[in-house]
Coordinates of C-alpha atoms and ligand atoms in Angstrom, one line a residue:
M1 CA -0.3 0.0 0.1
E2 CA 1.0 3.8 -0.9
R3 CA -0.1 6.5 1.0
V4 CA -2.0 9.6 -0.6
K5 CA -1.7 12.3 1.7
I6 CA -5.5 14.5 1.5
F7 CA -4.6 18.4 1.7
D8 CA -8.3 20.1 1.9
T9 CA -8.6 23.5 1.1
T10 CA -12.1 23.8 2.5
L11 CA -11.7 27.1 4.6
R12 CA -9.4 28.9 1.3
D13 CA -10.5 27.4 -2.4
G14 CA -13.9 26.6 -0.9
E15 CA -14.5 29.2 1.6
Q16 CA -13.9 31.6 -1.8
S17 CA -17.1 30.8 -3.1
P18 CA -20.5 32.6 -2.6
G19 CA -22.2 32.0 0.2
F20 CA -20.0 30.1 2.4
S21 CA -17.4 33.0 3.4
M22 CA -17.2 32.2 7.6
N23 CA -16.5 33.9 10.6
I24 CA -12.4 32.8 12.1
N25 CA -14.6 31.0 15.0
E26 CA -16.5 29.0 12.3
K27 CA -13.2 28.7 10.7
V28 CA -10.7 27.2 13.3
R29 CA -14.2 24.7 14.8
M30 CA -13.9 23.6 10.7
A31 CA -10.3 23.6 11.1
K32 CA -9.9 21.3 14.7
Q33 CA -12.3 18.9 12.9
L34 CA -10.6 18.7 9.6
E35 CA -7.8 17.6 12.0
K36 CA -10.0 14.8 13.7
L37 CA -10.9 13.7 10.1
G38 CA -7.1 13.1 10.1
V39 CA -6.6 15.7 7.2
D40 CA -2.4 15.6 7.0
I41 CA -2.7 19.6 5.0
I42 CA -5.2 22.0 6.1
E43 CA -5.2 25.5 3.9
A44 CA -6.7 27.6 5.9
G45 CA -7.1 30.6 4.0
F46 CA -5.0 33.1 1.8
P47 CA -3.3 35.1 4.4
V48 CA -2.4 38.7 2.6
A49 CA -6.4 38.4 1.0
S50 CA -7.6 40.4 4.3
Q51 CA -6.6 41.2 8.0
G52 CA -10.2 38.3 8.6
D53 CA -7.5 36.2 6.2
F54 CA -4.6 36.8 7.8
E55 CA -6.6 36.5 11.6
A56 CA -8.3 33.0 10.9
V57 CA -4.9 31.8 9.4
R58 CA -3.3 32.7 12.1
M59 CA -5.2 31.0 14.9
I60 CA -5.7 28.2 12.6
S61 CA -1.6 27.6 13.0
Q62 CA -2.4 28.7 16.1
S63 CA -5.4 25.5 17.3
L64 CA -3.6 22.4 15.4
K65 CA -1.0 19.8 16.9
K66 CA -1.0 16.9 14.3
S67 CA -2.2 18.8 10.5
H68 CA 0.1 20.9 8.6
V69 CA -1.3 24.1 7.9
A70 CA -0.5 25.9 4.6
G71 CA -1.0 29.7 4.1
L72 CA -1.2 30.6 0.1
A73 CA 0.6 33.2 -1.3
R74 CA 1.1 34.3 -4.9
A75 CA 4.2 35.0 -6.6
H76 CA 5.1 38.2 -5.0
D77 CA 7.3 38.8 -2.0
K78 CA 4.2 40.6 -0.3
D79 CA 2.5 37.6 -0.5
I80 CA 4.7 34.8 1.0
E81 CA 5.8 37.6 3.5
R82 CA 2.4 37.6 5.1
A83 CA 2.2 34.1 4.6
W84 CA 4.4 33.1 6.8
E85 CA 4.1 35.7 9.2
A86 CA 0.3 34.1 9.6
I87 CA 1.5 29.7 10.0
Q88 CA 5.3 30.8 11.5
H89 CA 3.5 29.7 14.7
A90 CA 2.2 26.2 13.1
H91 CA 2.8 23.2 14.4
H92 CA 3.8 22.2 10.6
P93 CA 3.7 25.0 8.5
R94 CA 3.6 25.0 5.0
I95 CA 3.5 27.9 2.3
H96 CA 1.8 27.5 -0.6
T97 CA 2.8 29.7 -3.9
F98 CA 1.6 30.0 -7.5
I99 CA 1.9 30.9 -10.4
S100 CA -0.4 30.3 -13.8
T101 CA 2.1 28.8 -16.3
S102 CA -0.9 28.6 -19.6
D103 CA -0.2 31.0 -22.6
I104 CA -3.9 32.4 -22.4
H105 CA -3.1 33.1 -18.7
L106 CA 0.4 34.4 -19.0
T107 CA -0.6 36.5 -22.3
H108 CA -4.3 38.2 -21.3
Q109 CA -3.4 37.7 -17.3
L110 CA 0.2 37.8 -16.2
R111 CA 1.3 39.9 -19.4
K112 CA 4.2 38.2 -18.9
N113 CA 6.6 36.2 -21.1
R114 CA 7.8 32.7 -20.5
E115 CA 10.9 32.9 -18.9
E116 CA 9.7 36.2 -16.6
V117 CA 7.2 33.6 -15.4
L118 CA 9.9 31.1 -14.9
Q119 CA 11.9 33.4 -13.3
M120 CA 9.3 34.4 -10.3
A121 CA 8.2 31.1 -10.0
A122 CA 11.8 29.8 -9.0
A123 CA 12.7 33.2 -6.8
A124 CA 8.6 32.2 -4.7
V125 CA 9.7 29.2 -4.2
T126 CA 13.3 30.2 -2.7
K127 CA 12.0 33.1 -0.5
A128 CA 9.1 30.1 1.0
K129 CA 12.4 28.3 1.5
S130 CA 13.8 30.9 3.7
Y131 CA 11.3 30.8 5.8
T132 CA 10.6 26.6 6.0
D133 CA 11.1 23.9 4.5
D134 CA 7.6 22.9 3.3
V135 CA 6.8 24.3 0.5
E136 CA 4.2 23.7 -2.4
F137 CA 4.1 25.2 -5.3
S138 CA 1.2 25.0 -7.7
A139 CA 1.2 26.2 -11.5
M140 CA -1.7 27.3 -11.6
D141 CA -4.1 26.5 -15.3
A142 CA -1.2 23.5 -15.6
T143 CA -3.8 21.5 -17.3
R144 CA -4.0 24.8 -20.4
S145 CA 0.0 24.8 -20.2
D146 CA 2.3 23.6 -22.7
P147 CA 3.4 20.4 -21.4
D148 CA 7.2 21.2 -22.0
Y149 CA 6.7 24.6 -20.4
L150 CA 4.9 23.0 -17.4
C151 CA 8.3 20.7 -17.2
Q152 CA 10.4 23.7 -17.1
V153 CA 9.0 25.6 -14.5
L154 CA 8.4 22.4 -12.4
E155 CA 11.8 21.5 -12.6
A156 CA 12.7 25.0 -11.7
A157 CA 10.3 25.3 -8.8
I158 CA 11.7 22.0 -6.9
E159 CA 15.4 23.1 -7.8
A160 CA 14.0 26.1 -5.9
G161 CA 13.7 23.9 -3.2
A162 CA 9.8 23.1 -3.8
T163 CA 8.7 19.2 -1.8
T164 CA 5.2 19.2 -3.3
V165 CA 4.8 20.5 -7.1
N166 CA 0.6 20.8 -7.5
I167 CA -1.0 20.1 -11.2
P168 CA -4.3 22.2 -10.9
D169 CA -7.4 21.8 -13.3
T170 CA -7.9 25.8 -12.4
V171 CA -11.1 25.4 -14.7
G172 CA -11.9 21.7 -14.9
Y173 CA -11.2 21.4 -18.7
T174 CA -9.2 18.0 -18.4
I175 CA -10.7 14.3 -18.7
P176 CA -9.4 11.3 -16.5
V177 CA -7.4 10.1 -20.0
E178 CA -5.7 13.3 -20.1
F179 CA -4.8 14.0 -16.9
A180 CA -3.9 10.7 -16.0
E181 CA -0.6 10.4 -19.5
L182 CA -0.5 15.0 -17.7
I183 CA 1.1 13.1 -14.4
S184 CA 2.9 10.2 -16.4
Y185 CA 4.6 13.0 -19.1
I186 CA 5.9 14.4 -15.6
K187 CA 7.2 11.9 -14.1
R188 CA 8.6 11.0 -17.3
T189 CA 10.2 14.4 -18.1
V190 CA 10.9 16.3 -14.7
P191 CA 14.3 15.5 -13.3
N192 CA 14.0 15.9 -10.5
I193 CA 10.8 15.1 -9.8
D194 CA 11.8 11.9 -6.9
R195 CA 12.2 15.3 -4.9
A196 CA 8.7 16.6 -4.4
V197 CA 5.1 15.2 -4.2
I198 CA 3.5 15.4 -7.2
S199 CA 0.0 16.7 -6.0
V200 CA -3.1 17.5 -8.0
H201 CA -5.8 20.0 -7.4
C202 CA -9.1 19.8 -9.5
H203 CA -12.6 21.5 -10.4
N204 CA -15.3 20.1 -11.2
D205 CA -17.0 22.1 -13.9
L206 CA -17.1 19.2 -16.2
G207 CA -18.4 17.2 -12.7
L208 CA -15.1 14.9 -13.9
A209 CA -13.1 16.2 -10.0
T210 CA -13.0 13.2 -8.5
A211 CA -12.5 11.2 -11.4
N212 CA -9.1 12.9 -12.4
S213 CA -8.3 13.2 -9.5
L214 CA -8.6 9.6 -9.0
A215 CA -6.6 9.2 -12.7
A216 CA -3.6 10.8 -11.9
V217 CA -2.9 9.1 -8.1
L218 CA -3.0 6.1 -10.8
N219 CA -1.0 7.0 -12.6
G220 CA 1.3 8.6 -9.5
A221 CA 0.6 11.6 -7.5
R222 CA 0.2 11.4 -4.4
Q223 CA -1.6 14.7 -2.6
V224 CA -5.3 15.2 -3.5
E225 CA -6.3 18.6 -2.7
C226 CA -9.8 18.2 -1.9
T227 CA -12.9 20.4 -0.1
I228 CA -15.9 18.9 2.3
N229 CA -19.0 18.5 0.4
G230 CA -16.6 18.9 -3.1
I231 CA -17.6 22.4 -2.2
G232 CA -14.7 25.7 -4.4
E233 CA -14.7 27.9 -6.8
R234 CA -17.6 27.7 -9.4
A235 CA -18.9 24.1 -9.7
G236 CA -16.7 23.2 -6.6
N237 CA -13.5 20.8 -6.1
T238 CA -12.0 17.2 -5.8
S239 CA -14.5 16.1 -3.1
L240 CA -12.5 14.8 0.4
E241 CA -15.5 12.3 1.1
E242 CA -16.1 10.8 -2.6
I243 CA -12.0 10.1 -3.0
A244 CA -11.5 8.9 0.6
M245 CA -14.1 6.8 0.6
I246 CA -12.6 5.6 -3.2
F247 CA -9.6 4.6 -1.8
Y248 CA -11.6 2.1 1.5
T249 CA -13.6 0.6 -0.3
R250 CA -11.3 -0.1 -3.4
K251 CA -8.3 -0.1 -1.5
E252 CA -7.2 -3.7 -3.1
Y253 CA -7.5 -2.5 -6.1
A254 CA -5.7 1.1 -5.8
Q255 CA -3.1 -0.4 -3.3
I256 CA -3.7 3.1 -2.0
E257 CA -4.6 4.3 1.3
T258 CA -5.3 7.5 3.1
S259 CA -5.2 9.4 6.9
I260 CA -8.5 9.4 6.4
T261 CA -10.7 8.2 9.6
T262 CA -14.1 8.1 7.5
Q263 CA -16.2 7.1 10.5
E264 CA -15.9 10.9 11.0
I265 CA -16.9 12.3 7.6
Y266 CA -20.5 12.1 7.9
S267 CA -20.2 14.8 10.9
T268 CA -17.5 17.0 9.6
S269 CA -20.1 17.0 6.2
K270 CA -23.2 18.2 8.8
L271 CA -20.5 20.8 10.3
L272 CA -19.6 22.7 7.6
T273 CA -23.3 22.5 6.5
R274 CA -24.3 23.7 9.3
I275 CA -21.9 26.4 9.9
T276 CA -22.9 27.8 6.5
G277 CA -26.1 26.4 5.8
V278 CA -26.2 25.6 2.9
R279 CA -26.9 21.6 2.5
V280 CA -26.1 19.1 -0.5
Q281 CA -28.1 17.7 -2.4
P282 CA -30.0 14.0 -1.4
N283 CA -28.0 12.4 -3.8
K284 CA -24.5 13.5 -3.1
A285 CA -22.7 10.9 -2.8
I286 CA -21.0 9.3 0.8
V287 CA -22.9 12.5 2.2
G288 CA -26.0 13.4 0.8
S289 CA -28.7 12.3 2.7
N290 CA -30.4 9.6 0.4
A291 CA -26.6 7.9 -0.1
F292 CA -27.6 4.9 1.5
A293 CA -31.3 4.9 1.4
H294 CA -32.9 2.4 -0.7
E295 CA -36.0 2.5 -1.7
S296 CA -36.7 -0.3 -5.0
G297 CA -38.5 -3.2 -3.5
I298 CA -35.6 -5.6 -5.3
H299 CA -33.1 -4.0 -3.6
T300 CA -34.9 -3.7 -0.1
D301 CA -35.2 -7.6 -0.5
G302 CA -31.8 -7.8 -1.2
L303 CA -30.0 -5.9 1.3
L304 CA -32.6 -7.7 3.8
K305 CA -31.3 -11.5 3.1
D306 CA -27.6 -10.1 3.6
K307 CA -25.9 -6.1 2.7
N308 CA -23.5 -6.5 0.0
T309 CA -26.3 -7.7 -2.9
Y310 CA -26.7 -3.8 -3.0
E311 CA -23.8 -2.0 -0.1
I312 CA -20.5 -1.2 -1.0
M313 CA -19.5 0.8 2.4
T314 CA -21.6 0.7 5.5
P315 CA -23.9 3.7 6.3
E316 CA -21.4 3.1 9.5
S317 CA -18.6 3.5 7.4
V318 CA -18.7 7.6 7.4
G319 CA -20.3 7.7 10.4
V320 CA -24.2 7.8 9.5
T321 CA -26.3 6.8 12.2
K322 CA -29.3 7.0 14.2
S323 CA -29.8 9.9 15.9
N324 CA -28.3 9.5 19.2
L325 CA -30.2 10.8 22.6
V326 CA -28.0 12.6 24.3
M327 CA -29.3 14.0 27.5
G328 CA -32.7 15.1 28.8
K329 CA -34.6 17.5 31.5
H330 CA -32.5 16.7 34.0
S331 CA -29.3 16.6 32.8
G332 CA -27.0 18.9 34.7
R333 CA -24.4 21.9 34.0
H334 CA -21.7 19.0 34.4
A335 CA -23.1 16.8 32.8
L336 CA -23.4 18.6 30.0
K337 CA -20.0 19.9 29.2
E338 CA -18.3 16.6 29.7
E339 CA -20.7 15.9 27.0
L340 CA -19.6 18.7 24.9
K341 CA -15.9 18.0 25.8
T342 CA -16.1 14.2 24.5
R343 CA -17.3 15.9 21.0
G344 CA -14.4 19.0 20.9
Y345 CA -15.9 21.8 22.6
E346 CA -13.4 23.2 25.2
L347 CA -15.2 26.3 26.0
S348 CA -15.3 29.2 28.2
E349 CA -17.7 29.5 30.6
E350 CA -19.3 32.2 29.6
N351 CA -19.6 29.9 26.6
L352 CA -20.8 27.1 28.6
N353 CA -23.6 29.5 30.7
K354 CA -25.4 30.1 27.3
I355 CA -25.5 27.2 26.1
F356 CA -26.6 25.6 29.4
T357 CA -29.4 28.6 29.2
R358 CA -30.4 27.2 25.8
F359 CA -30.3 23.9 26.9
K360 CA -33.0 23.8 29.8
E361 CA -35.0 26.2 27.6
L362 CA -35.2 23.4 25.0
A363 CA -35.3 20.4 27.3
D364 CA -39.0 22.2 28.9
T365 CA -40.7 22.0 25.3
K366 CA -38.8 18.9 24.0
K367 CA -39.3 15.8 25.3
D368 CA -35.9 13.8 24.3
L369 CA -32.4 16.2 23.0
Y370 CA -31.0 14.3 20.7
D371 CA -27.0 14.2 18.7
E372 CA -28.5 16.9 16.8
D373 CA -30.3 19.9 18.8
L374 CA -26.7 19.8 20.7
E375 CA -25.0 20.6 17.7
T376 CA -27.5 23.4 16.6
I377 CA -28.1 24.8 19.5
V378 CA -23.5 25.1 19.9
A379 CA -23.3 26.7 16.2
E380 CA -25.6 28.9 17.5
I381 CA -23.7 30.3 20.2
V382 CA -20.7 29.1 20.1
L383 CA -20.0 29.6 16.3
R384 CA -21.8 32.8 15.4
A385 CA -20.6 36.1 14.3
P386 CA -19.6 38.6 16.8
D387 CA -23.5 40.9 17.8
R388 CA -24.1 43.7 16.5
Y389 CA -27.5 43.1 16.1
K390 CA -29.7 41.0 19.1
L391 CA -32.9 39.8 19.8
I392 CA -34.3 41.0 22.7
N393 CA -38.2 40.9 22.4
L394 CA -40.5 39.3 19.9
N395 CA -44.4 39.2 19.8
V396 CA -46.5 38.6 16.4
V397 CA -50.0 38.5 15.9
T398 CA -51.5 36.9 13.2
G399 CA -54.3 34.3 12.1
N400 CA -57.0 34.0 9.3
F401 CA -58.7 37.3 11.0
A402 CA -56.0 39.5 12.1
I403 CA -53.5 41.8 10.0
P404 CA -49.9 40.2 11.0
T405 CA -47.9 42.4 13.0
A406 CA -44.8 42.4 14.5
T407 CA -43.5 43.7 17.4
I408 CA -39.5 43.9 18.4
Q409 CA -37.3 45.0 20.6
M410 CA -33.3 44.2 20.3
E411 CA -30.3 45.6 21.0
V412 CA -28.3 48.0 18.1
E413 CA -24.7 47.9 19.5
G414 CA -26.0 47.9 22.7
E415 CA -28.5 50.4 22.7
P416 CA -32.2 49.5 22.8
K417 CA -34.6 49.6 19.6
K418 CA -37.9 49.0 19.9
D419 CA -40.5 49.1 16.5
V420 CA -43.6 47.8 15.1
G421 CA -44.3 46.2 11.6
M422 CA -47.1 44.8 9.7
G423 CA -46.7 42.2 6.7
D424 CA -48.4 39.5 4.8
G425 CA -47.1 37.1 7.7
P426 CA -46.0 36.7 11.1
V427 CA -42.3 35.8 9.2
D428 CA -42.8 38.4 6.7
A429 CA -44.1 40.7 9.5
A430 CA -41.3 40.3 11.7
F431 CA -38.4 40.3 8.8
K432 CA -39.4 43.6 7.9
T433 CA -40.0 45.4 11.1
I434 CA -36.2 43.8 11.9
A435 CA -35.2 45.9 8.3
K436 CA -37.0 48.5 9.8
I437 CA -34.7 48.8 13.2
T438 CA -31.5 47.7 11.7
G439 CA -31.9 50.2 8.5
T440 CA -30.4 47.0 6.8
K441 CA -30.0 47.6 2.5
S442 CA -30.3 43.8 2.2
T443 CA -32.1 41.8 -0.6
L444 CA -33.5 38.6 1.1
L445 CA -32.8 35.6 -1.7
K446 CA -34.1 32.6 0.2
Y447 CA -35.3 31.6 2.9
S448 CA -36.4 27.7 4.0
V449 CA -37.1 25.4 6.7
E450 CA -36.0 22.3 7.6
S451 CA -37.0 19.8 11.3
I452 CA -34.1 18.9 12.6
T453 CA -35.0 15.2 14.1
G454 CA -38.3 14.4 14.1
G455 CA -41.8 14.9 15.9
T456 CA -44.2 18.2 16.4
D457 CA -41.7 19.5 18.9
A458 CA -38.3 19.5 17.0
Q459 CA -36.5 22.2 16.5
G460 CA -37.4 24.8 13.2
V461 CA -34.0 25.2 11.6
V462 CA -34.5 28.2 8.9
T463 CA -32.0 29.1 6.6
V464 CA -32.2 32.8 5.0
R465 CA -29.7 34.4 2.2
L466 CA -29.4 37.7 1.7
E467 CA -27.1 39.9 -0.7
E468 CA -26.3 43.1 0.0
N469 CA -23.6 44.5 -3.0
S470 CA -22.9 41.4 -4.5
Q471 CA -22.6 39.6 -1.2
Q472 CA -25.0 36.6 -0.1
I473 CA -24.6 35.8 3.3
V474 CA -26.3 32.8 5.0
G475 CA -28.4 32.7 8.0
R476 CA -29.1 30.4 10.6
G477 CA -31.5 30.7 13.2
A478 CA -33.2 27.0 15.1
H479 CA -36.0 27.3 17.9
N480 CA -38.7 25.0 18.1
D481 CA -40.5 27.9 17.6
I482 CA -40.9 29.1 13.2
I483 CA -41.1 32.1 14.1
M484 CA -38.7 32.8 16.2
A485 CA -36.0 30.6 14.2
S486 CA -36.6 32.9 11.3
V487 CA -36.0 36.5 13.1
L488 CA -32.5 34.7 15.2
A489 CA -31.5 33.2 11.3
Y490 CA -32.7 36.3 9.8
I491 CA -31.0 38.5 12.7
N492 CA -27.6 35.8 12.0
A493 CA -27.0 36.9 8.4
L494 CA -27.4 40.6 9.3
N495 CA -24.8 40.1 11.7
R496 CA -23.2 38.0 9.3
L497 CA -23.0 40.6 7.2
E498 CA -21.7 43.4 9.5
Y499 CA -19.0 40.7 9.8
I500 CA -17.9 40.5 6.2
K501 CA -18.2 44.3 5.4
Q502 CA -16.0 45.0 8.7
N503 CA -13.5 42.5 7.1
P504 CA -13.9 42.7 4.1
I505 CA -12.2 40.1 1.4
K506 CA -10.0 42.3 -0.5
T507 CA -8.2 39.7 -2.9
R508 CA -10.0 36.5 -4.4
L509 CA -8.4 34.0 -6.8
Ligands
LIG601 O1 -7.8 26.1 -9.1 C1 -6.3 26.6 -8.8 O2 -5.6 26.7 -9.4 C2 -6.4 27.0 -7.7 C3 -4.6 27.5 -6.7 C4 -4.7 28.7 -6.7 C5 -4.3 26.6 -6.6 O3 -6.1 27.5 -6.4
LIG602 ZN1 -9.0 26.4 -7.1

C-alpha cells in the first residue's frame, strides 16, 4: 500500500465561493474537525487577502497540533511574507505559492513572457524556503499549459526547494485519460521529480474532479487537494469524502491508503452545512441524505437477505448512525460540559452558560434531546458572528382574521431599539420590522425551513440568504418556534453581513 496525502482546501478554495464565507470562530471549529478527520494538510486561507483571512490562518495555526497548516501566497514577496507571518506558529507550517503557466493566463492576465514567469516561480519558492522547509508550488491552469513549459517550471521550482508540486486543473477542463497522461509525462520528464510529491487540484466544471484526481493518483500523484462536500470555486473541487471513500472501498484495486478516519466524514460534512447553511444535494455520493437509502423493492429484498447484495460500504463506515439520544431535562451543567468535551468543544464559562441556558429552555419544551439538537445549539451560540444586532423580545400577532403584526425589541450595538411592523404573514411582518430597526439595505434571496429530528416538538432550522453589494451571506436560526427560528436566522445573517463588511475579502483568486 502507498499513502496519498489529503490536502483539504475547504477553508480557502471552498470558503471563497459565494455563500460559503465563514467567520474566524467557524473556521477554527472547522479546522479542528478537519484535524480530527485525519487531514494531512489544511489550507487555512489566503493571508494577504484581508485582515480577517490573516487572523483566521493565524488562529488555526495556533490551534492545531497534528495537521500541517498551509497559507496561500501568489508568487510575490509581500504575499509570501504575509503567509509566513500567519503560519509561523503552526506545529507544521507550509507555504503554498503559485503562478499561472498557461499561455492564456500569461498573455491576458499576467502580461509576462514564459521566461519571466519561470524566474518568478523559482524566486517565490526560494523566498518561501527561507522561512520553512515545507514549500508547495502550484502551476495554475496547468492542464491548459504547454506540457514542456510546465515541466521546465516544475523543475525550476523543485530546484529552488519545492517539496510538493501541484498540478491544478484550475478551470475543470481536463478529462481522466488526458490527466493521467499528463501526470505520467511529468514523472518521466521532470529530471528532479523524485525530490517532490506530485499533487493534484481539480475543479468540477465537467463533473470530473474526483475521476481526474483518481486517474492522477493511479499514475503517480501522491497528494490530492479537495474540500468537504466538494465545495469550491464555481462547480467546486474534488470532494474529500468521495476520494477518501474510493481508496477505502477499492483499496485492493488501488493499493492506496489515506490517513482519513472515515467514521468522521459524516459529522464533518454536517458541521460544514451547519456553519454555512448550504445543504448538500440529497443524492450526493457519501454524504447526501439518500446516499444509504434503499427504496426499490428488489434492492431492499436483497439487502434484507444479505447486505453485500446492494451495499458497497456501510453507513457506519462514514459515521452515519441513528440519531443518538444525548441528554434530558434533568441533565446538569457538568454532564453537559463533559458531553461537549467529548465532541471536541473546549468552551469558555460564558459560552457554556449560554449553551446550558438554551439547552434547559429547549428541554422544557421538547421531550428528548438528540445529537442534532445539541450540535445546533452549539453552532448557534459558539460559532456565531460577533453580534452587532441582538434580539431581546418578539411578539407576533397572526391568524386568519388579524393583520400579521410584529413588535420587536432589539439591541443594536448595545443600544435598545423597538419597533412595530405589519406584513403578509408573521415572518414577513417580523422581517420588515427588523429591517426597519437595523436599516439594512440587503435583499432576501432565499428562505427555507427544515426540521431537525422528528416530531412536532422538533426544532425548526431556518436558513436565509441575503445579498448586499453583490455579497451573499447565509444565516441560520434554530428554535422550536418557527417564527423565532426565522427571526434568529435573519438577525444571524445581518450580523454575518456586518462581519464581512468589517473584514472585507479584498482579493479573490
Ligand atoms: O484552482 C487553482 O488553480 C487554485 C490554485 C491556487 C491552486 O486554486
Ligand atoms: Zn482551485
